[in-house]
CSV table of C-alpha atoms and ligand atoms in Angstrom, one decimal:
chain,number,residue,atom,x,y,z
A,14,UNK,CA,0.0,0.0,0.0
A,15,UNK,CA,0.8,3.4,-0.2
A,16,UNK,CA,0.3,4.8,3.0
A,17,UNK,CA,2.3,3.3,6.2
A,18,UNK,CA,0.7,3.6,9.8
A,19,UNK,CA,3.3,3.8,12.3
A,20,UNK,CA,2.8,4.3,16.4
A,21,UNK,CA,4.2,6.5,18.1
A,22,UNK,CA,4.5,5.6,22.4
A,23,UNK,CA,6.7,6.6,25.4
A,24,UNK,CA,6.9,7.5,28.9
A,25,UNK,CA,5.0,11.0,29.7
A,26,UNK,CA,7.5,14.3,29.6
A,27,UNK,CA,9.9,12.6,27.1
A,28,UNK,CA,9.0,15.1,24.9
A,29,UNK,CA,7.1,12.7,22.8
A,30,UNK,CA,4.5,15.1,22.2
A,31,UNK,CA,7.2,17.8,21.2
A,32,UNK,CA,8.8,15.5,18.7
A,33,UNK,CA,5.3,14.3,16.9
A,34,UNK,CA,4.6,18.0,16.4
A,35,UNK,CA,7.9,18.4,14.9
A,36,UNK,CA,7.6,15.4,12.6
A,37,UNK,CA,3.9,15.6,11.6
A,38,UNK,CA,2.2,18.5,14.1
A,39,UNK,CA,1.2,20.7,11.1
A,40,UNK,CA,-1.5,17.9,9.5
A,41,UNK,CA,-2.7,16.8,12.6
A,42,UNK,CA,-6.1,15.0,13.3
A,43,UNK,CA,-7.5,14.8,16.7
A,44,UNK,CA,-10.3,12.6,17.9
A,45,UNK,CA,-11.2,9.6,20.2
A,46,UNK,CA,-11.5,6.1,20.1
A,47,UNK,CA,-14.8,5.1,20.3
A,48,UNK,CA,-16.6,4.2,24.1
A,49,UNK,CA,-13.2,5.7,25.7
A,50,UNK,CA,-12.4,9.2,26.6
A,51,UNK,CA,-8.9,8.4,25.2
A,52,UNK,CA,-7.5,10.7,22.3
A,53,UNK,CA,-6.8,9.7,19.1
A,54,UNK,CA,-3.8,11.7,17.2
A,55,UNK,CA,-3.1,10.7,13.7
A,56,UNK,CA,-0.5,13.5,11.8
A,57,UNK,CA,1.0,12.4,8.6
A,58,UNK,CA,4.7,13.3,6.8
A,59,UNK,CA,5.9,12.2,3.6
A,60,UNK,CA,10.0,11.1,3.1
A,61,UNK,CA,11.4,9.7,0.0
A,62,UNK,CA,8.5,9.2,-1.8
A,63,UNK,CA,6.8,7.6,1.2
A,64,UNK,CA,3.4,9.0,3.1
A,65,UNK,CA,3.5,7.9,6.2
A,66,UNK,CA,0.9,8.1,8.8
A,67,UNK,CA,1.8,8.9,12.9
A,68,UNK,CA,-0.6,7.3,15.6
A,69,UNK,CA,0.1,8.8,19.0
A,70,UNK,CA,-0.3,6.9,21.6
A,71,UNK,CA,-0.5,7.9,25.1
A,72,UNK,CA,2.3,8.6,27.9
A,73,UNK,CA,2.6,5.7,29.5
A,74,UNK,CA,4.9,4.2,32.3
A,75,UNK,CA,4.3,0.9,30.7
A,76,UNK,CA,1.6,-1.4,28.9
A,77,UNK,CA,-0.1,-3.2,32.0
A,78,UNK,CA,-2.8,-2.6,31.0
A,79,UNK,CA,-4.6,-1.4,33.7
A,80,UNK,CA,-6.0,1.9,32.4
A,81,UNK,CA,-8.0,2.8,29.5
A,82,UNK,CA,-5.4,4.8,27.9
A,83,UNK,CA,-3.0,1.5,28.4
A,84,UNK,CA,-5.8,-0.8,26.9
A,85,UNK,CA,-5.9,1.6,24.0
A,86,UNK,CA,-2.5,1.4,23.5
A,87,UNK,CA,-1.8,-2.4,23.5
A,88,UNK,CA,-5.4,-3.1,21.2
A,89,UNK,CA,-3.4,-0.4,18.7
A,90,UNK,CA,0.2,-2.0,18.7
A,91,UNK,CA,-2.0,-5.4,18.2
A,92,UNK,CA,-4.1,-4.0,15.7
A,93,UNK,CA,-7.3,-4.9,17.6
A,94,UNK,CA,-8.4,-1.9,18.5
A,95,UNK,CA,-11.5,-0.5,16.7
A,96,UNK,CA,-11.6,2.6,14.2
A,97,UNK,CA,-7.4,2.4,14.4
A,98,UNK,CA,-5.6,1.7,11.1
A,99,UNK,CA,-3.2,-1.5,11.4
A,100,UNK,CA,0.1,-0.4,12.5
A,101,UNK,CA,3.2,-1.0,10.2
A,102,UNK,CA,5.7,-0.5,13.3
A,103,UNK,CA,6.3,1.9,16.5
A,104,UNK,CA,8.8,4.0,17.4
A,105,UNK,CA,9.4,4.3,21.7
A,106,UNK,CA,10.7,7.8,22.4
A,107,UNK,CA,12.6,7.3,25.9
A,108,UNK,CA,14.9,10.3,27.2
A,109,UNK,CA,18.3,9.4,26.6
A,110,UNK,CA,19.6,11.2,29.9
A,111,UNK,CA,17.5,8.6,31.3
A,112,UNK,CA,17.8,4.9,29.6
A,113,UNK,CA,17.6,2.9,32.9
A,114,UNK,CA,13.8,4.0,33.8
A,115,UNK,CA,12.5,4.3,30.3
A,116,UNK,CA,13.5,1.2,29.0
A,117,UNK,CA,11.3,-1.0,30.9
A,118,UNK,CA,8.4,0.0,28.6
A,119,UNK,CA,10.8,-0.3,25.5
A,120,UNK,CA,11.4,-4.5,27.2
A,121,UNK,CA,7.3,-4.5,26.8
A,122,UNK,CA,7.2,-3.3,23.4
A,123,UNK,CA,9.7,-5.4,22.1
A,124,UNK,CA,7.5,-8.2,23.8
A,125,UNK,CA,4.9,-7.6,21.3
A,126,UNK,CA,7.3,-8.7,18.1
A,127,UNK,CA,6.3,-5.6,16.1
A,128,UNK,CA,9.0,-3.8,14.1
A,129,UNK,CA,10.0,-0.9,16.2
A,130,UNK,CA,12.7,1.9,16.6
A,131,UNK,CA,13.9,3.4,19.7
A,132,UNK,CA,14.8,7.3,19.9
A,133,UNK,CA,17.1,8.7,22.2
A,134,UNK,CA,15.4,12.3,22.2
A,135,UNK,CA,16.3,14.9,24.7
A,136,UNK,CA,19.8,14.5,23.0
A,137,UNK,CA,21.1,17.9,23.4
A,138,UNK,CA,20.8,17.2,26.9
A,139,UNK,CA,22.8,14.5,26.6
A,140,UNK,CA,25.5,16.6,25.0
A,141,UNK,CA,25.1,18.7,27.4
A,142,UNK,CA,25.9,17.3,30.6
A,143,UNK,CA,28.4,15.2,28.7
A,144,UNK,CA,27.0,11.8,29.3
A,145,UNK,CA,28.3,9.4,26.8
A,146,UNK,CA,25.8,6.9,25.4
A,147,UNK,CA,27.5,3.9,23.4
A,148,UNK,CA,24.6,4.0,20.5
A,149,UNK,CA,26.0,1.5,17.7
A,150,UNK,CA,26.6,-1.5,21.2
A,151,UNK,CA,22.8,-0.6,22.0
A,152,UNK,CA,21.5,-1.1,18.3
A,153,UNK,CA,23.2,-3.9,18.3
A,154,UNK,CA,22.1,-5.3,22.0
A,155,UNK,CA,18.2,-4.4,20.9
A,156,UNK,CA,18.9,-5.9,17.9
A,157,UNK,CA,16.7,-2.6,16.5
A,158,UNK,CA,17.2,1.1,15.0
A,159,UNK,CA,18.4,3.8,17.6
A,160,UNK,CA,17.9,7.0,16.4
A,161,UNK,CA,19.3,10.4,18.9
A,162,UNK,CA,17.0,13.2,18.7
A,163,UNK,CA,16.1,16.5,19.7
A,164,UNK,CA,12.8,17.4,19.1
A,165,UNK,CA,13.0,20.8,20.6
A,166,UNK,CA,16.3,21.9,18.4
A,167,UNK,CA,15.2,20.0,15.4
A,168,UNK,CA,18.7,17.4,15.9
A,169,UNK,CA,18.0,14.2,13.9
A,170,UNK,CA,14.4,14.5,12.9
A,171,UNK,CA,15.4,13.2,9.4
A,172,UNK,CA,17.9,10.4,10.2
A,173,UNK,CA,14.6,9.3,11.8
A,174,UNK,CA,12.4,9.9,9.1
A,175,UNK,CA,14.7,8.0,7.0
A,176,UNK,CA,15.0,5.1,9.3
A,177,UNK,CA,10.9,5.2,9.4
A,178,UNK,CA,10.9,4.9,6.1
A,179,UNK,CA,13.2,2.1,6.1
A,180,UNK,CA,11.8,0.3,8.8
A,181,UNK,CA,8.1,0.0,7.2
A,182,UNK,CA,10.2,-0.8,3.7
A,183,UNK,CA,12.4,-3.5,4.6
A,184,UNK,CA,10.8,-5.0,7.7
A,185,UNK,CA,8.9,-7.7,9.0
A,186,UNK,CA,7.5,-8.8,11.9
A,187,UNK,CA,9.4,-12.0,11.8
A,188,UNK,CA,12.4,-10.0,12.1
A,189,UNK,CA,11.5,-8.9,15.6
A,190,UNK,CA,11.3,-11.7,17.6
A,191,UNK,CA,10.7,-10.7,21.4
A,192,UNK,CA,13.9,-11.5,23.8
A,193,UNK,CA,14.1,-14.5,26.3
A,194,UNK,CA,13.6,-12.2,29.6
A,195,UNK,CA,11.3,-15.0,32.0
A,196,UNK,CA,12.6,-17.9,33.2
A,197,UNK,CA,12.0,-21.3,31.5
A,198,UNK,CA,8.9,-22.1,33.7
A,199,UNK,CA,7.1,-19.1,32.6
A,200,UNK,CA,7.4,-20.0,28.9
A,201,UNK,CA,6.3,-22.8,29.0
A,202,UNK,CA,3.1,-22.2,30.9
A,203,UNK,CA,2.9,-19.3,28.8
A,204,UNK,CA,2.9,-21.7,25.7
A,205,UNK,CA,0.7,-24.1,27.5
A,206,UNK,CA,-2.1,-21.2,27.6
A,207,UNK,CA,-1.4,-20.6,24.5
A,208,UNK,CA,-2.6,-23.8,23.3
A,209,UNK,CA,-5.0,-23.7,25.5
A,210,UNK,CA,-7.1,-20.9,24.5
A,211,UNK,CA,-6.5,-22.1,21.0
A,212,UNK,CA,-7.7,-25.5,21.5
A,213,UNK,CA,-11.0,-23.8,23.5
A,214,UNK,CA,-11.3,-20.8,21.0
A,215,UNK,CA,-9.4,-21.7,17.6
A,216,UNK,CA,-7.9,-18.3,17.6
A,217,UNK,CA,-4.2,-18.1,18.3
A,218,UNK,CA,-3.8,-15.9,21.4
A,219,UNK,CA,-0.3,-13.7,21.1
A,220,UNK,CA,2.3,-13.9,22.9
A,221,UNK,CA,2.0,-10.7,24.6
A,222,UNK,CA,-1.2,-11.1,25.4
A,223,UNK,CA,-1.0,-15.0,26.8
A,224,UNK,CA,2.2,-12.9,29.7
A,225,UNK,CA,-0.7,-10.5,30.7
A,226,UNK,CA,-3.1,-13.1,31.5
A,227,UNK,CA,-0.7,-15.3,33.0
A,228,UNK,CA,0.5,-12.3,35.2
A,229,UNK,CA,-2.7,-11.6,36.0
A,230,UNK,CA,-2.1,-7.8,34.5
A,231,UNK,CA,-4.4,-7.3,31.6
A,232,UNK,CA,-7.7,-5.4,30.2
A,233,UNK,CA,-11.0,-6.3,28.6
A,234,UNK,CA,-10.0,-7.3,25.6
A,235,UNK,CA,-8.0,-10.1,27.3
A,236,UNK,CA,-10.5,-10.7,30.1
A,237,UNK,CA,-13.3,-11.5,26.9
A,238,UNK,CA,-10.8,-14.0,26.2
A,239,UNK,CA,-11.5,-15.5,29.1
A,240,UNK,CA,-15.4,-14.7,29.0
A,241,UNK,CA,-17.1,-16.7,31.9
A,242,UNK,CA,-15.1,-19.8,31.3
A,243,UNK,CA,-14.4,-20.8,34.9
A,244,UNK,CA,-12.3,-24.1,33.2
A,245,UNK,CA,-10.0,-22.0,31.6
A,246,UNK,CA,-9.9,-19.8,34.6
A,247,UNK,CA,-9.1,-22.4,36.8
A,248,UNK,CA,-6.3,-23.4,34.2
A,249,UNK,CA,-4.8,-20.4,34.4
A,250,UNK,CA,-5.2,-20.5,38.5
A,251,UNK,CA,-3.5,-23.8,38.1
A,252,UNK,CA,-0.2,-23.0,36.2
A,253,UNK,CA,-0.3,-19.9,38.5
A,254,UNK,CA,0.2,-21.8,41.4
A,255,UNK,CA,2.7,-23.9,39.6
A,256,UNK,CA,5.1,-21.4,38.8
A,257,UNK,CA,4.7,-19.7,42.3
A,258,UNK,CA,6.2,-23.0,43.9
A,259,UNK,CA,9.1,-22.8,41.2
A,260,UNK,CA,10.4,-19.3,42.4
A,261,UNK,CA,7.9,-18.0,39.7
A,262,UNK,CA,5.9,-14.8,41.9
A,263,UNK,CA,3.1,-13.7,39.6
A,264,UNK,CA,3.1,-10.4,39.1
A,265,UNK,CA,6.3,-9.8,40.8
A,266,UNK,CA,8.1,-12.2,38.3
A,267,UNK,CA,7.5,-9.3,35.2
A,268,UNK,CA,9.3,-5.8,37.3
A,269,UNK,CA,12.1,-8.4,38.4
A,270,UNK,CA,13.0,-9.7,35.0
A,271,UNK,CA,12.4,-6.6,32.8
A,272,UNK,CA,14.6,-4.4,35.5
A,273,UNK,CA,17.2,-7.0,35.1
A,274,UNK,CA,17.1,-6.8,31.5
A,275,UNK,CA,17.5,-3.1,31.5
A,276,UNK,CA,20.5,-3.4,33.4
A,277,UNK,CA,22.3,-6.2,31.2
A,278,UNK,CA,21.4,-4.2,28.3
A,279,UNK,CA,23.0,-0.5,29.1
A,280,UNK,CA,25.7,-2.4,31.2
A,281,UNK,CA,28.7,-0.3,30.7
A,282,UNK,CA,26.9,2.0,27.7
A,283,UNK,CA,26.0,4.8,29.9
A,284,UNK,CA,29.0,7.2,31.5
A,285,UNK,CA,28.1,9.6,33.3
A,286,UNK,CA,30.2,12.6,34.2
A,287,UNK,CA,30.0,12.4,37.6
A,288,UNK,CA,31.1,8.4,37.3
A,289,UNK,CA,34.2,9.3,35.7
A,290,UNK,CA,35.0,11.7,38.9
A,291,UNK,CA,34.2,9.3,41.4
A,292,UNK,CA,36.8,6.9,39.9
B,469,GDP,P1,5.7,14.4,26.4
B,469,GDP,O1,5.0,14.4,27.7
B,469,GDP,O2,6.5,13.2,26.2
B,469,GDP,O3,4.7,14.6,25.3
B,469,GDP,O4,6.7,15.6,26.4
B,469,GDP,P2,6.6,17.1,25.8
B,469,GDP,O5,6.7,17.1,24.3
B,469,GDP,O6,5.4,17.8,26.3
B,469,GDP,O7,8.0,17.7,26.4
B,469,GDP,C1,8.2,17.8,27.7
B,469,GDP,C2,9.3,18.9,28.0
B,469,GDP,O8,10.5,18.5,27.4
B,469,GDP,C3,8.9,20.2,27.3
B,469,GDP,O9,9.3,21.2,28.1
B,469,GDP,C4,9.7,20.2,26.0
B,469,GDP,O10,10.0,21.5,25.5
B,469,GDP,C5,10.9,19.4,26.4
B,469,GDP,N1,11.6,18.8,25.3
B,469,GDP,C6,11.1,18.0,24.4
B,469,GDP,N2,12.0,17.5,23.5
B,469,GDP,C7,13.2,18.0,24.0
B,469,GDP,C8,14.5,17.8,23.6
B,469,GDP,O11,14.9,17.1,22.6
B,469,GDP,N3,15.5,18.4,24.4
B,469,GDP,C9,15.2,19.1,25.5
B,469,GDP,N4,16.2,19.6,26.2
B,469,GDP,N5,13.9,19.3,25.9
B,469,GDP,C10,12.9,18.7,25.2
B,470,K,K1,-14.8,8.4,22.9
């Protein structure tokens, strides 16, 4: 097709809403999703021949989803979400001059096995306080695009449209396969729910979706999965209990892994100034 659909997500204030305007403020459609007070920004931009449309999504801490905003979000990334165009990718803006907090949602999105690109905005700030961020050891660590940005001085915006334009070219989503962060024991309950509901249903049940219902985190659109089925309930009460007797806490298991993950993956990328003093 012509047109691409990409998201747009990230935690609130990092300037996410700053660097949509830059990219695509000036055709910008706002609405709502229907039944939810939840906005609905589409803008568009065109690169290289290419038009390509920008769904912002809400600031979010992370893709639970507990909220309605959160909901939104995850039915958009999986394209089940109604009156939203099926998404060809997302970019995750996260402030660079802080990677540790912000990557936890990046972890989640990655879960979801959607072409994506991360952007390091804020990074005049980054220049700034001369923090030193190994990009190339990160791309390759995520195993996706990073693109530095600053949306307020205009750095990078067309490296990123570029790589955009790329991403929604060359990519598929068998090229994002999501990383191995839960222990053994989880995936395979995880996969056992997944046959589960299929067997019950007949409709495959993502991965993404099959962690929030084990970790008892998720929305309606999951919980419709589960209907009134009290079988399947109890199945999923069952493998529950399992995994809590093999060091397998449910929720607790998700923050523990994912903060871990964080931490392998900037591990020795990030120097701050006032590290190099210390030592
Ligand atoms: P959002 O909550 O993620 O949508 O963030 P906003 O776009 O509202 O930006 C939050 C604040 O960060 C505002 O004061 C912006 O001017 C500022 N900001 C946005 N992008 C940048 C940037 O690249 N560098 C710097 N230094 N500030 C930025
Ligand atoms: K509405």
């Amino acid at each position: 097709h012509t047109s691409h659909a990409i998201a747009v997500i990230g935690n609130p204030n990092t300037g996410k809403s700053t660097l949509f305007n830059a990219l695509a403020g000036m055709n910008a459609q706002v609405g709502n999703y229907p039944g939810v007070t939840v906005e609905k920004k589409v803008g568009r931009f065109r690169f290289q021949g290419r038009e390509i449309q920008l769904i912002d999504l809400p600031g979010t801490y992370s893709l639970s989803p507990r909220t309605a905003d959160e909901m939104v979000s995850v039915r958009v990334l999986l394209g089940t979400q109604k009156k939203a165009e099926p998404i060809d990718g997302v970019i995750c803006i996260v402030d660079a001059t802080n990677l540790d907090r912000n990557l936890y949602l990046f972890s989640q999105i990655l879960d979801l096995g959607i072409p994506a690109i991360l952007v390091l905005n804020m990074w005049d700030e980054v220049l700034k306080r001369d923090i030193a961020i190994d990009v190339q050891e990160l791309e390759n660590r995520l195993g996706v695009k990073v693109v530095p940005t600053s949306a307020r001085k205009g750095i990078g915006l067309d490296k990123l449209k570029s790589e955009i334009v790329s991403l929604v070219e060359n990519c598929s989503k068998a090229d994002f396969i999501p990383p191995k962060l839960f222990p053994d024991s989880f995936r395979e309950a995880k996969e056992q729910l997944q046959e589960e509901v299929e067997k019950r249903t007949g409709l495959p049940l993502p991965h993404f979706l099959a962690e929030r219902l084990l970790l008892d985190v998720h929305g309606e659109t999951e919980r419709e999965v589960l209907k009134e089925d009290q079988s399947l309930n109890s199945f999923i009460a069952n493998l529950r209990t399992e995994l809590a007797s093999k060091d397998c806490p449910i929720p607790a298991i998700e923050p523990r892994v994912r903060y871990q993950w964080v931490k392998q993956t900037l591990d020795g990328l990030v120097t701050k100034p006032e590290q190099v003093l210390k030592t």
